[in-house]
mmCIF file of C-alpha atoms and ligand atoms in Angstrom:
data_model
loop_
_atom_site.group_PDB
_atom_site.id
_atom_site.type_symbol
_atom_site.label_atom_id
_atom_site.label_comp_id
_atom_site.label_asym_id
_atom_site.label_seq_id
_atom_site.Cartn_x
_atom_site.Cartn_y
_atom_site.Cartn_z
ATOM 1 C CA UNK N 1 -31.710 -8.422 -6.725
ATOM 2 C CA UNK N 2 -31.798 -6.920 -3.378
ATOM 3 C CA UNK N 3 -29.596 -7.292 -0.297
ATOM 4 C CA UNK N 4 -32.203 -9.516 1.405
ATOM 5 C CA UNK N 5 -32.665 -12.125 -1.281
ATOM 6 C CA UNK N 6 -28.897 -12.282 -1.986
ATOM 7 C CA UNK N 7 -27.981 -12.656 1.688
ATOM 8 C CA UNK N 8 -30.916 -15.577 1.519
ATOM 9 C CA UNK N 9 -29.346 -17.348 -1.414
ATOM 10 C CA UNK N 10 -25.959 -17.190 0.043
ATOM 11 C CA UNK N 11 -27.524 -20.098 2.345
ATOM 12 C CA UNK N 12 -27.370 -22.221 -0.370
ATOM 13 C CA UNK N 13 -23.911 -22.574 0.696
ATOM 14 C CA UNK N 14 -24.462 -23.515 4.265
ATOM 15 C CA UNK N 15 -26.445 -26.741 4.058
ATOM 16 C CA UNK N 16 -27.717 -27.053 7.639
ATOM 17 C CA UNK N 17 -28.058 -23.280 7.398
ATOM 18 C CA UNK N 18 -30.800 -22.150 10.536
ATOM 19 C CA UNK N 19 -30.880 -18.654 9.128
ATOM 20 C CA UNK N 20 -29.504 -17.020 12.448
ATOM 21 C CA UNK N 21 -26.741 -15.449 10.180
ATOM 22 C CA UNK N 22 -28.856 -14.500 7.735
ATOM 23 C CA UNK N 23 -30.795 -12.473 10.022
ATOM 24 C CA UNK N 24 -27.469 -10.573 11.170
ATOM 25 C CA UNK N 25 -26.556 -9.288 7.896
ATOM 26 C CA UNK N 26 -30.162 -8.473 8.186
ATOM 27 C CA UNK N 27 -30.404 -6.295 10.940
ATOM 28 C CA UNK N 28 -26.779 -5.056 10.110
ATOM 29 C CA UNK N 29 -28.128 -3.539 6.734
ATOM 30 C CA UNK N 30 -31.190 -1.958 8.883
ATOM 31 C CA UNK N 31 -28.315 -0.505 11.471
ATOM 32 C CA UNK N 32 -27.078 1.052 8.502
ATOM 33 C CA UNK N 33 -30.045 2.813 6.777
ATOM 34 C CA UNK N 34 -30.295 4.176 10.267
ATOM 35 C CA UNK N 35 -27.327 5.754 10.406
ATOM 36 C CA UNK N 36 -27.197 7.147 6.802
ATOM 37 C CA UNK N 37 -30.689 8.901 7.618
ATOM 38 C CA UNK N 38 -28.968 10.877 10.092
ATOM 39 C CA UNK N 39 -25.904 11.269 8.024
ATOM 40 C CA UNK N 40 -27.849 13.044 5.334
ATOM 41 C CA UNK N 41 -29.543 14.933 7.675
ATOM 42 C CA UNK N 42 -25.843 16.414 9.147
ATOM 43 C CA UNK N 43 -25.439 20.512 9.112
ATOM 44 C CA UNK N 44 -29.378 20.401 9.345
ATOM 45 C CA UNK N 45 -29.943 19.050 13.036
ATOM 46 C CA UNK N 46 -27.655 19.553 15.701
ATOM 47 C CA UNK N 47 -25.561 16.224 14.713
ATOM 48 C CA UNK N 48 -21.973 17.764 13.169
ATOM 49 C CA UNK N 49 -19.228 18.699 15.507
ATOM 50 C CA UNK N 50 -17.078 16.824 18.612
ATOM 51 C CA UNK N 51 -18.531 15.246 21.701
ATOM 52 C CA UNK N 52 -16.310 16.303 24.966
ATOM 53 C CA UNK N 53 -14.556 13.142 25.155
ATOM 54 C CA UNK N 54 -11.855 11.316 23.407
ATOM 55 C CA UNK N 55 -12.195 7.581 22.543
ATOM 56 C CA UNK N 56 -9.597 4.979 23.538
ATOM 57 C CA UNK N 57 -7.454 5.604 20.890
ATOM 58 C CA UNK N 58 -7.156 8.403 21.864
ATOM 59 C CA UNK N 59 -8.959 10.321 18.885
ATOM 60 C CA UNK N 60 -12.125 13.068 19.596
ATOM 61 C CA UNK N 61 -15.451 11.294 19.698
ATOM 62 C CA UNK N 62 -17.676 13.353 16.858
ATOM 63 C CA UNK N 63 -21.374 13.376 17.496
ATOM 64 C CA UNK N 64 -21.963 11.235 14.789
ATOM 65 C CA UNK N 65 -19.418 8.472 15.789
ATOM 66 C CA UNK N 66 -21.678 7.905 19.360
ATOM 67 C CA UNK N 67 -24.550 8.482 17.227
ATOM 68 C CA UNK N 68 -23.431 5.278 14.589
ATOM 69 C CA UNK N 69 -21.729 3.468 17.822
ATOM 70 C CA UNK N 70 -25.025 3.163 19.623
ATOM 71 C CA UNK N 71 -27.499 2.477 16.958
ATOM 72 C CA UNK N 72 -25.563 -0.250 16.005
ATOM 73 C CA UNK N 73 -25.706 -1.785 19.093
ATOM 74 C CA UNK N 74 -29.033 -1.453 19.755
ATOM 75 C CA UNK N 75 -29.908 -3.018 16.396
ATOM 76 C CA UNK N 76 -27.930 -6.035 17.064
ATOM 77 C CA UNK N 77 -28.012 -6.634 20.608
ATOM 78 C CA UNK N 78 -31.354 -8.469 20.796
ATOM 79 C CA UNK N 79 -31.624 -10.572 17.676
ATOM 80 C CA UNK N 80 -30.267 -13.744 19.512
ATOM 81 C CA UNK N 81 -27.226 -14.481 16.887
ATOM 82 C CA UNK N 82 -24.392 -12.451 18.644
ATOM 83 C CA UNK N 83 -22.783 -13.760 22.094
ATOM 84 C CA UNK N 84 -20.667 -10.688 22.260
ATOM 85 C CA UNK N 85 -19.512 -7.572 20.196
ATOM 86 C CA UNK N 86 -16.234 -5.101 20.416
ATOM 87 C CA UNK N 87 -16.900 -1.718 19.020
ATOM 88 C CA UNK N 88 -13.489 0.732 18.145
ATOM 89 C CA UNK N 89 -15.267 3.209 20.010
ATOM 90 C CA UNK N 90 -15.618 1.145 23.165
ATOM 91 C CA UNK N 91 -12.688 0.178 25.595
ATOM 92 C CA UNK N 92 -13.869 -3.534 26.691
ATOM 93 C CA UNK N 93 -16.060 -5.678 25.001
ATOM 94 C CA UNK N 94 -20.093 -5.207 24.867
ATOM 95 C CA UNK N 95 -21.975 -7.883 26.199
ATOM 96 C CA UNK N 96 -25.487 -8.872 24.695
ATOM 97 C CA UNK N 97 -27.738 -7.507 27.564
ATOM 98 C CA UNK N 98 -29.258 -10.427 30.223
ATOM 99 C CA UNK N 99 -32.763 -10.139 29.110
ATOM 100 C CA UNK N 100 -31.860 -11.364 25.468
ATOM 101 C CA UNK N 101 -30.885 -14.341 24.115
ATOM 102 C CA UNK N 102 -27.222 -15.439 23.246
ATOM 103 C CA UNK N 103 -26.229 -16.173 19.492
ATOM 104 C CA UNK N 104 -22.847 -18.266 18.301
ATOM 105 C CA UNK N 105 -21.696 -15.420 16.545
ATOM 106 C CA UNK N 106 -19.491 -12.389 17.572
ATOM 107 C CA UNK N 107 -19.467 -8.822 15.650
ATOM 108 C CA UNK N 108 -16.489 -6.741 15.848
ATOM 109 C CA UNK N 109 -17.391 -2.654 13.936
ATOM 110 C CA UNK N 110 -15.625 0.218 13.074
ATOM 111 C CA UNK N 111 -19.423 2.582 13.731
ATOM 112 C CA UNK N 112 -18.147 5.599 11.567
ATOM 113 C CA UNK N 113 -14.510 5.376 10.116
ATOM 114 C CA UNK N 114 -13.083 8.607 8.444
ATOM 115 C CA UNK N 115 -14.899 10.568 11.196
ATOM 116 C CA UNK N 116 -12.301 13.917 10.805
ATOM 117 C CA UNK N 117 -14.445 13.787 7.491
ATOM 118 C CA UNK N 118 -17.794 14.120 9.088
ATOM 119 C CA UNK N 119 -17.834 17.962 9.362
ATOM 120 C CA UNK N 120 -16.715 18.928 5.623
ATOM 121 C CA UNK N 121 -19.094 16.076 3.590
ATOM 122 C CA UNK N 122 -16.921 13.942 2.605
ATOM 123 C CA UNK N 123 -17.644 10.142 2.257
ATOM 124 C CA UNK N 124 -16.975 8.014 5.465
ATOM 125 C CA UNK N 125 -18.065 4.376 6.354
ATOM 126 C CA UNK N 126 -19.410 1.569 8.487
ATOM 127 C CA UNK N 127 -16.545 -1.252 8.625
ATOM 128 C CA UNK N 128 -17.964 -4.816 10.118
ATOM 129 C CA UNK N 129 -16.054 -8.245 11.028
ATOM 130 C CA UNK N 130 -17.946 -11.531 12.124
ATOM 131 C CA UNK N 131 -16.598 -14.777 13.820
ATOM 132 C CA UNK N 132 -18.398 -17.645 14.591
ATOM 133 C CA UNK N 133 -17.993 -17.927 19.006
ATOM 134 C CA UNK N 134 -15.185 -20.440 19.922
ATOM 135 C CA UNK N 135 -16.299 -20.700 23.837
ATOM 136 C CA UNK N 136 -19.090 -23.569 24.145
ATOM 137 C CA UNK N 137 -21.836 -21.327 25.289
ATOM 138 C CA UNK N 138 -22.632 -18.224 27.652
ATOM 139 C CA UNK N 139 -21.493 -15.292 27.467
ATOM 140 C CA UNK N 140 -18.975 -14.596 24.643
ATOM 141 C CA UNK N 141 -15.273 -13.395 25.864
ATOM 142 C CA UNK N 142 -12.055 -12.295 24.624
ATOM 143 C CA UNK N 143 -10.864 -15.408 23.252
ATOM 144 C CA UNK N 144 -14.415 -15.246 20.502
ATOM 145 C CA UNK N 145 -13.068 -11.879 19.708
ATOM 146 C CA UNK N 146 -9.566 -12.084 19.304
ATOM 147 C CA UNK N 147 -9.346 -14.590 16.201
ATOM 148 C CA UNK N 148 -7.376 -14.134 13.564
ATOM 149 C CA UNK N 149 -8.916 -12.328 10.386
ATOM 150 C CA UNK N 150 -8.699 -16.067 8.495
ATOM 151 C CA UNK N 151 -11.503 -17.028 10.485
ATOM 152 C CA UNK N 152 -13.761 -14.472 9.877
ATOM 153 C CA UNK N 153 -17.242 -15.777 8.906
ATOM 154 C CA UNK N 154 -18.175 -12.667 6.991
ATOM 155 C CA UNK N 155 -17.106 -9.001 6.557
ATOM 156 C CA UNK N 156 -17.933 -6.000 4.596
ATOM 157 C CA UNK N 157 -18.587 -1.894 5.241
ATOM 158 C CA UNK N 158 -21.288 0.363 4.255
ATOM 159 C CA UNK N 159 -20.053 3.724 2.641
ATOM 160 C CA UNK N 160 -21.990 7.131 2.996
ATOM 161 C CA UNK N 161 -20.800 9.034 -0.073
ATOM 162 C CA UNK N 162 -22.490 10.536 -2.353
ATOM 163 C CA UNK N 163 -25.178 7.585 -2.272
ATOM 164 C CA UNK N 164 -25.195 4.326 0.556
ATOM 165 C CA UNK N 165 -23.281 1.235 -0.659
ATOM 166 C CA UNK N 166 -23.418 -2.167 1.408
ATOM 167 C CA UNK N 167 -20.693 -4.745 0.465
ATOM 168 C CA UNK N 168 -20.093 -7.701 1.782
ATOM 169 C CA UNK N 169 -18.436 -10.752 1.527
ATOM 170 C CA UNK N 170 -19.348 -14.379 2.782
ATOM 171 C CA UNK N 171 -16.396 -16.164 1.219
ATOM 172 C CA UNK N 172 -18.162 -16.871 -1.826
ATOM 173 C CA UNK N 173 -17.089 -13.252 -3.905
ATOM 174 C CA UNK N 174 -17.667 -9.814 -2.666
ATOM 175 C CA UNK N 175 -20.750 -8.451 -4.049
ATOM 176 C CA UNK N 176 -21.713 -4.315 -3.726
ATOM 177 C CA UNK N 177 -25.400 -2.631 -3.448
ATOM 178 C CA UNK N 178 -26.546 0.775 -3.893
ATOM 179 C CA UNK N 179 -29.342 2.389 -1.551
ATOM 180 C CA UNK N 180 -32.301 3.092 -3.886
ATOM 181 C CA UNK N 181 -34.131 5.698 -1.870
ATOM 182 C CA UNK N 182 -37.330 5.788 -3.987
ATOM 183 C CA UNK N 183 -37.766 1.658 -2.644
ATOM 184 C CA UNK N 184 -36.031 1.837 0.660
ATOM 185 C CA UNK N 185 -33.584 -1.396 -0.768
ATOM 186 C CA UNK N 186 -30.055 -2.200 -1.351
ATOM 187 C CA UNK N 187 -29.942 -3.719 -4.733
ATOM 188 C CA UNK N 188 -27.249 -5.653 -6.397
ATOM 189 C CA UNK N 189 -25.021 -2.855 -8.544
ATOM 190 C CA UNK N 190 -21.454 -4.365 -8.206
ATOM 191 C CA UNK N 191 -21.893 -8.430 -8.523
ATOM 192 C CA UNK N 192 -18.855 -10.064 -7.526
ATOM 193 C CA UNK N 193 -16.109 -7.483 -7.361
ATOM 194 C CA UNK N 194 -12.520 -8.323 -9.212
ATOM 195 C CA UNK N 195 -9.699 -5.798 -8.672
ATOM 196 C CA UNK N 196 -7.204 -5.570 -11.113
ATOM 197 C CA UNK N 197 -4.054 -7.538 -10.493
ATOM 198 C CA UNK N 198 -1.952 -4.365 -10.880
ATOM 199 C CA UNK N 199 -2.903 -0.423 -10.755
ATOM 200 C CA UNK N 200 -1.625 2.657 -11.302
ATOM 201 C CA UNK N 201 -3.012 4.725 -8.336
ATOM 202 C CA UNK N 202 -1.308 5.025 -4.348
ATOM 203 C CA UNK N 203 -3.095 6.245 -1.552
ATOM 204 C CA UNK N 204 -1.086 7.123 1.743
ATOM 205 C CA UNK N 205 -0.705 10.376 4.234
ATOM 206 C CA UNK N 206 2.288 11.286 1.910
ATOM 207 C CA UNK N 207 2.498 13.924 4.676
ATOM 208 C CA UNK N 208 4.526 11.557 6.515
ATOM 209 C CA UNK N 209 7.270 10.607 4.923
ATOM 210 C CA UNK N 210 9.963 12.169 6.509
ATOM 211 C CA UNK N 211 8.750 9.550 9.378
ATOM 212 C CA UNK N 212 8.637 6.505 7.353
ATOM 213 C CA UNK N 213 10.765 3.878 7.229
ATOM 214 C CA UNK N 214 13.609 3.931 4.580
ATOM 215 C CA UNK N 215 12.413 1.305 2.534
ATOM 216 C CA UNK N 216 8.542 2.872 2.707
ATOM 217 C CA UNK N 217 10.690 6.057 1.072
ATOM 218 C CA UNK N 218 12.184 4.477 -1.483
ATOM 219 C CA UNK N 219 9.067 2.745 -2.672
ATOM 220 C CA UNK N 220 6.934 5.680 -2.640
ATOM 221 C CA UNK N 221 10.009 7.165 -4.471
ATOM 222 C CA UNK N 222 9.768 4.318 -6.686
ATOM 223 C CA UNK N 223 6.377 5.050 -7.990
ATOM 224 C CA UNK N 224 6.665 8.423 -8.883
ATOM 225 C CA UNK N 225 9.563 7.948 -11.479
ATOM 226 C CA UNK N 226 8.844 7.836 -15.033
ATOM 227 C CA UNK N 227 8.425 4.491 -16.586
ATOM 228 C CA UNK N 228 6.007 3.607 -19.321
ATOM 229 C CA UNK N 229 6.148 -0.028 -19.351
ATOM 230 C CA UNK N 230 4.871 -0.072 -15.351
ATOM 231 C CA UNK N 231 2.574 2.769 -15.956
ATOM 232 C CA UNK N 232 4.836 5.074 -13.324
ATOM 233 C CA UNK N 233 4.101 7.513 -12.278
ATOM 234 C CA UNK N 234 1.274 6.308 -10.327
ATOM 235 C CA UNK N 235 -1.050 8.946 -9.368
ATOM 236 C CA UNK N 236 -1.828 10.002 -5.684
ATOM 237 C CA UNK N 237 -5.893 9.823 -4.505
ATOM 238 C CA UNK N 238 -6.156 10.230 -0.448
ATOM 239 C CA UNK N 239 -9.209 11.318 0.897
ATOM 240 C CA UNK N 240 -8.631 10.041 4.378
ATOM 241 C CA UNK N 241 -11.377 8.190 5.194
ATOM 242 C CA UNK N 242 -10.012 4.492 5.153
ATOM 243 C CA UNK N 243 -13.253 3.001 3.996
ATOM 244 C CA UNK N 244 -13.551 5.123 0.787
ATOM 245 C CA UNK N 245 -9.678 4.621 -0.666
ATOM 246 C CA UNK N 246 -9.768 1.361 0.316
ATOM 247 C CA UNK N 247 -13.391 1.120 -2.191
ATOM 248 C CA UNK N 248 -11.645 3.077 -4.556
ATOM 249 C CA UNK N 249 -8.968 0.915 -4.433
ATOM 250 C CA UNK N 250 -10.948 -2.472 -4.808
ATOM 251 C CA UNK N 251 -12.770 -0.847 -8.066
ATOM 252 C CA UNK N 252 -9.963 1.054 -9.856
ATOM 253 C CA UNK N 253 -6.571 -1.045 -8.429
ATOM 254 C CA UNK N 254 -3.548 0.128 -6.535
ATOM 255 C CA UNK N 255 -2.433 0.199 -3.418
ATOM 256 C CA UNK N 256 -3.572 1.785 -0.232
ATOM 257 C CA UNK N 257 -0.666 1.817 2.991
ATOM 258 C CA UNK N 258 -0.783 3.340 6.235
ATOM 259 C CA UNK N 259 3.108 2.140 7.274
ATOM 260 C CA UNK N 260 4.300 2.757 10.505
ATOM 261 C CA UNK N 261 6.096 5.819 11.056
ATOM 262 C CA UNK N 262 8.110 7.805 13.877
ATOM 263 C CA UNK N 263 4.902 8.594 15.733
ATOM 264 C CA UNK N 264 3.070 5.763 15.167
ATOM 265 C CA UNK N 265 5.446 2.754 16.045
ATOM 266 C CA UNK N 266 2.557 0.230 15.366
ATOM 267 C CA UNK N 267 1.169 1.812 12.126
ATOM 268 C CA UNK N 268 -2.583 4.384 13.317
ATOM 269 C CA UNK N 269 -5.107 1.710 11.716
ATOM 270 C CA UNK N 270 -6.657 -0.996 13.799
ATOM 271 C CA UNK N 271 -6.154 -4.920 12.902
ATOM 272 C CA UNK N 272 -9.740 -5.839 13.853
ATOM 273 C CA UNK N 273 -12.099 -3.615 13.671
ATOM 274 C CA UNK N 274 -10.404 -1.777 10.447
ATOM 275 C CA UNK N 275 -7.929 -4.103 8.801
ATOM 276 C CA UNK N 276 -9.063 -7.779 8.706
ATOM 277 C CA UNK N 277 -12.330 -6.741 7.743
ATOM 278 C CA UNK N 278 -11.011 -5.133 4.906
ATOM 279 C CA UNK N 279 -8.174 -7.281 4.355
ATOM 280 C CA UNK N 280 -11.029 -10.196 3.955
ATOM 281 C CA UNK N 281 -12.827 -7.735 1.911
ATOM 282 C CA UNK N 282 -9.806 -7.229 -0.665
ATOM 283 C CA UNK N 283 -8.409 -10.819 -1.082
ATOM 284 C CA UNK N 284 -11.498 -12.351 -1.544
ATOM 285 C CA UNK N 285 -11.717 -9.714 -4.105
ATOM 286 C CA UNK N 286 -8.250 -11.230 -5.522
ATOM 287 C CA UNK N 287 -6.216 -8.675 -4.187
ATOM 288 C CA UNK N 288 -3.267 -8.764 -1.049
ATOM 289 C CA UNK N 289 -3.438 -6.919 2.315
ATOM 290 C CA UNK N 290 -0.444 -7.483 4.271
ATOM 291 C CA UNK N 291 1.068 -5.181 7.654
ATOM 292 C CA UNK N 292 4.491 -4.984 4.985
ATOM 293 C CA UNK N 293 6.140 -8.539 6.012
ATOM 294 C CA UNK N 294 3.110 -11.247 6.336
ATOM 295 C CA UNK N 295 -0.194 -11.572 5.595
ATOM 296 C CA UNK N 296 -2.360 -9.473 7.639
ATOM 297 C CA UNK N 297 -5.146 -12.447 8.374
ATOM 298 C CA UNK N 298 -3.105 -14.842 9.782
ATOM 299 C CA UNK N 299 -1.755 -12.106 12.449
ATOM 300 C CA UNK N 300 -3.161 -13.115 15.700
ATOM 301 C CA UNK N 301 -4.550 -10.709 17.407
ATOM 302 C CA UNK N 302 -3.363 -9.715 21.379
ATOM 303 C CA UNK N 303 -5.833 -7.217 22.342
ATOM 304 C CA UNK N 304 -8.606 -5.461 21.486
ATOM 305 C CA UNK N 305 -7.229 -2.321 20.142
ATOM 306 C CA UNK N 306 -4.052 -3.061 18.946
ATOM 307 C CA UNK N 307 -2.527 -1.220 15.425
ATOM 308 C CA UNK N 308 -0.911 -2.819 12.594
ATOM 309 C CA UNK N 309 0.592 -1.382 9.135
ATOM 310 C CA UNK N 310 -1.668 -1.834 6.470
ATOM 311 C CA UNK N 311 -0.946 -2.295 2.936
ATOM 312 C CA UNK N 312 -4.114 -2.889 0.334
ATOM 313 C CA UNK N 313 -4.979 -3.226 -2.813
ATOM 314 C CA UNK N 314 -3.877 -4.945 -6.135
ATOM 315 C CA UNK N 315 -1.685 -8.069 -5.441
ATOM 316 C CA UNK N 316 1.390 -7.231 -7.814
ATOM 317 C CA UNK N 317 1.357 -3.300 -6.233
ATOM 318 C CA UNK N 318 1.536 -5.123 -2.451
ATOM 319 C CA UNK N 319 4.366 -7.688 -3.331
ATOM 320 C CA UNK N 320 6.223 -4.919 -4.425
ATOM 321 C CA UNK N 321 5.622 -2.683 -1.904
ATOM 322 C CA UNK N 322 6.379 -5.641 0.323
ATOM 323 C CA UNK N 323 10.098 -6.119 -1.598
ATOM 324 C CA UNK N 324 10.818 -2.426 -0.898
ATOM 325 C CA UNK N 325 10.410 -2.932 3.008
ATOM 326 C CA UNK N 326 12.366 -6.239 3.019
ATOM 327 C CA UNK N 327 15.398 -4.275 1.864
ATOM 328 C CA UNK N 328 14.778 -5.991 -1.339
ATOM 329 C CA UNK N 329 14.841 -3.685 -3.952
HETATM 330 P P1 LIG A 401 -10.169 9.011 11.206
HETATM 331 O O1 LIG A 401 -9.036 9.230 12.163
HETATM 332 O O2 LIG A 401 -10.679 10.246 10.551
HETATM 333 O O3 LIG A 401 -11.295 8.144 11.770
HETATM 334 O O4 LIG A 401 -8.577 4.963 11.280
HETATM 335 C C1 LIG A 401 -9.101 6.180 11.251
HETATM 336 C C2 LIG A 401 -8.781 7.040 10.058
HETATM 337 O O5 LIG A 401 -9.586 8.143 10.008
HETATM 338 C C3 LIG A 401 -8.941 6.321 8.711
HETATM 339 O O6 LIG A 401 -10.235 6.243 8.255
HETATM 340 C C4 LIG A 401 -8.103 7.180 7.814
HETATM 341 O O7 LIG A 401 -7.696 6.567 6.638
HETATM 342 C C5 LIG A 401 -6.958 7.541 8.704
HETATM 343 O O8 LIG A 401 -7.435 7.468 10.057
HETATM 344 C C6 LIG A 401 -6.466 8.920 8.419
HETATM 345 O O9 LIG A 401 -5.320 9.150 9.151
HETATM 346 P P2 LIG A 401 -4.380 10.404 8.807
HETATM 347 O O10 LIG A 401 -5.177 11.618 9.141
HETATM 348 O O11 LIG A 401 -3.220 10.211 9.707
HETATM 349 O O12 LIG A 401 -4.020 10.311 7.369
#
């Protein structure tokens, strides 16, 4: 089964269905073959290393991240299904360019996430979020792009490890394809992804935790003593690329956080273009994502760029990591 025909009989679903979203997830999955052909060909052309300029965040712009940031741009700008997009790397939001037409959907993308992974290998990702426009018509604005993650039409990332998986989600179960090279396809390897309703593996910056919050200490605490019955100690996998332990995560269980800390009052990761995607991603996959205290999708979003704490992954390891920070255990 490849990408294509999947994405196709996912209208099935959508009686009434013009094929408009169809072709985004389309062109998305061409955006990303175009990106992993010049991931694979990093330390060979001039592509590894840092731009001169930082992005809004405030983080260093790698060659690669402009590199990902543009194609995918250019690949969706012109189909005619997107009135406006927001790109992590961008300050303000991109606008479909006059001379093409306007869509009723809006596409919010993470272009490389894990970038301070770019220069030693290591697997890094595409992260995408689509809404369905809530302004009548023209140009899409600020209120199409700052929904809540509930209302996302569709979400999913591409990972560039050690081969290219797409997976997506249309609210009918998240479904995972592997890059076959030899036929130039995505095709169907993980059909409708489960995670387990418990794991035994946490992934956080445990470099941090003299800045965390008391009950974020205690919890980590928590899982590293010995107990048997709840499979403690949990081991520790961080590879720091967001997009990879949160895929490990969905396949093997657990939990991923980023919590806030002293230098990061808001948490580091980004509610829309990093964590409702994902967040969508994993609970459609029958898992929880929540910022510690609510459900991360129904968190309204106030601008662009804003930060939230982000906890992932198997739905009994977030309720409990959610009791620790209530001050209830
Ligand atoms: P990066 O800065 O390398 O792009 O949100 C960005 C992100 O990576 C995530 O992918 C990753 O999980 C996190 O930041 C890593 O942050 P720390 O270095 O603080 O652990």
């Amino acid at each position: 089964m490849t990408l294509e025909r999947h994405i196709h009989e996912e209208q099935r679903y959508h009686p009434g269905a013009t094929g408009e979203f169809s072709g985004l997830l389309h062109d998305l999955a061409l955006a990303a073959k175009l990106v992993w052909r010049e991931v694979t060909k990093a330390g060979l052309v001039n592509i590894l290393g840092k731009t001169d300029r930082m992005n809004v965040s405030g983080d260093v712009v790698k060659k690669l991240d402009d590199f990902a940031d543009q194609t995918i741009f250019r690949m969706m700008d012109h189909g005619g299904h997107l009135c406006v997009m927001a790109s992590e790397e961008n300050e303000d939001l991109l606008h479909i360019p006059e001379l093409y037409p306007q869509g009723k959907y809006v596409l919010l993308y993470d272009p490389l996430d894990g970038s301070s992974n770019i220069d030693a290998n290591v697997t890094i990702g595409s992260i995408f979020s689509v809404y369905s426009r809530v302004t009548p018509s023209g140009k899409g604005t600020l209120q199409d792009v700052l929904q809540p993650g509930n209302r996302q039409t569709a979400a999913g990332y591409v990972l560039y490890g050690s081969s290219m998986m797409f997976v997506y989600c249309t609210g009918h179960g998240v479904h995972g394809f592997t890059f076959d090279p030899s036929v130039g396809e995505f095709l169907l390897s993980h059909e409708n992804i489960r995670i387990p309703k418990k794991g035994a593996i946490y992934s956080v910056n445990e470099g941090n935790e003299g800045r965390w919050e008391p009950g974020v200490q205690r919890y980590f605490q928590y899982l590293k003593q010995e107990d048997r019955a709840t499979h403690r100690p949990y081991s520790a996998r961080y590879i720091g690329s967001l997009v990879a332990d949160v895929h490990r995560t969905l396949l093997y269980g657990g939990i991923y956080c980023y919590p806030v800390d002293t230098k990061n009052l808001q948490g580091k990761l980004r509610l829309v273009y990093e964590c409702n995607p994902l967040a969508y991603i994993v609970e459609n996959a029958g898992g929880a994502a929540s910022d510690g205290r609510r459900r991360i999708l129904e968190i309204e979003p106030e601008s662009l760029h804003e930060r939230t704490p982000f906890f992932a992954g198997s739905p009994e390891d977030v309720r409990r990591a959610e009791e620790f920070v209530a001050g209830r255990r």
